Amino acid sequence: MLVFGSLASGAGSYTILTGWAFGTSYEDQGSWTSFGKTNSRVNNAIAYVSPSFGGFTVHAMYSNGTEDDANKWSDNRHYYGLGLKYADKAATAALIFEALDGKGTGGEKKLGTGLNTYLKTLGLDLIKGDDLTAMDKRTAEFKDRKTAYSVTAGGTYNFGVVTAMGIYQYAWESEMYSQHAFGLSASAPLAGGTAKLGARYLLGKLDGDAKNVAKTLDADTKYRAWNIDAGYTYPLSKRTYFYGFAGYSDGAKLYKDVENGKFNGWSVGTGLVHKF
């Protein structure tokens, strides 16, 4: 079994993610998978792609252990992905269902490190430095997490002068969260290169144990964020191109003070990319 990018990861040969002009590029500000939920790359995986039927293909993927399959089945987290893709000369579209079970995620762990796994899932700031050291002197018993699900749908259409794109994801995990993420973007030829523009919106709420913990900390149990991006690429040769990018994100409720570029702040960058 091999390491593959999951169906909605935007990475590797088997991903079918579509509908966002910036793909997974430009760090937290631009990448779709930093804004929505993603399973990224999974270890110990097998994948299947059907023949094309009128432009439609079926895609399936399974991981016997997303990080390690040396333990028994009940101690490994498992990934399940199923997708349908359509492509013709002007249009592309994909519908993806993914599930990541919570097997093997419980047990006795250092308190700070264990809490960080949950905070990272929610996109919140992690416990660091002396606070983490102090908390990790204590241990706690964590329950196995529930299965995390996501449904992602996206599409593009090339009108000739501009390519319009749209993407939507609903993701949820019992006792943790449920959320919606939306994106609209476009790309168009400009001065020999390609200009890109996009906007995203995220809204969600905490559930179960995560909601109860937030209440005890007098924190919001709902979260919001929006983001706008602009970019430009210009080819200098077949293998080299120049790029420029700017993005702005703003979070509200639970995310209003999160020091993370995907939810709050500016990002501006420029550079060269050469493909070997």
PDB file of C-alpha atoms in Angstrom, residues 157-164 185-189 195:
ATOM      1  CA  TYR A 157     -16.847  26.352 -16.651  1.00  0.00           C
ATOM      2  CA  ASN A 158     -14.651  27.974 -19.289  1.00  0.00           C
ATOM      3  CA  PHE A 159     -16.521  30.775 -21.054  1.00  0.00           C
ATOM      4  CA  GLY A 160     -13.483  31.610 -23.202  1.00  0.00           C
ATOM      5  CA  VAL A 161     -12.721  35.044 -21.770  1.00  0.00           C
ATOM      6  CA  VAL A 162     -13.057  33.844 -18.162  1.00  0.00           C
ATOM      7  CA  THR A 163     -13.291  30.557 -16.270  1.00  0.00           C
ATOM      8  CA  ALA A 164     -15.854  30.666 -13.450  1.00  0.00           C
ATOM      9  CA  SER A 185     -13.606  32.352  -7.863  1.00  0.00           C
ATOM     10  CA  ALA A 186     -12.548  33.045 -11.441  1.00  0.00           C
ATOM     11  CA  SER A 187      -9.452  33.091 -13.622  1.00  0.00           C
ATOM     12  CA  ALA A 188      -8.856  34.940 -16.880  1.00  0.00           C
ATOM     13  CA  PRO A 189      -6.014  35.630 -19.322  1.00  0.00           C
ATOM     14  CA  ALA A 195      -5.258  36.655 -13.220  1.00  0.00           C
TER      15      ALA A 195
END
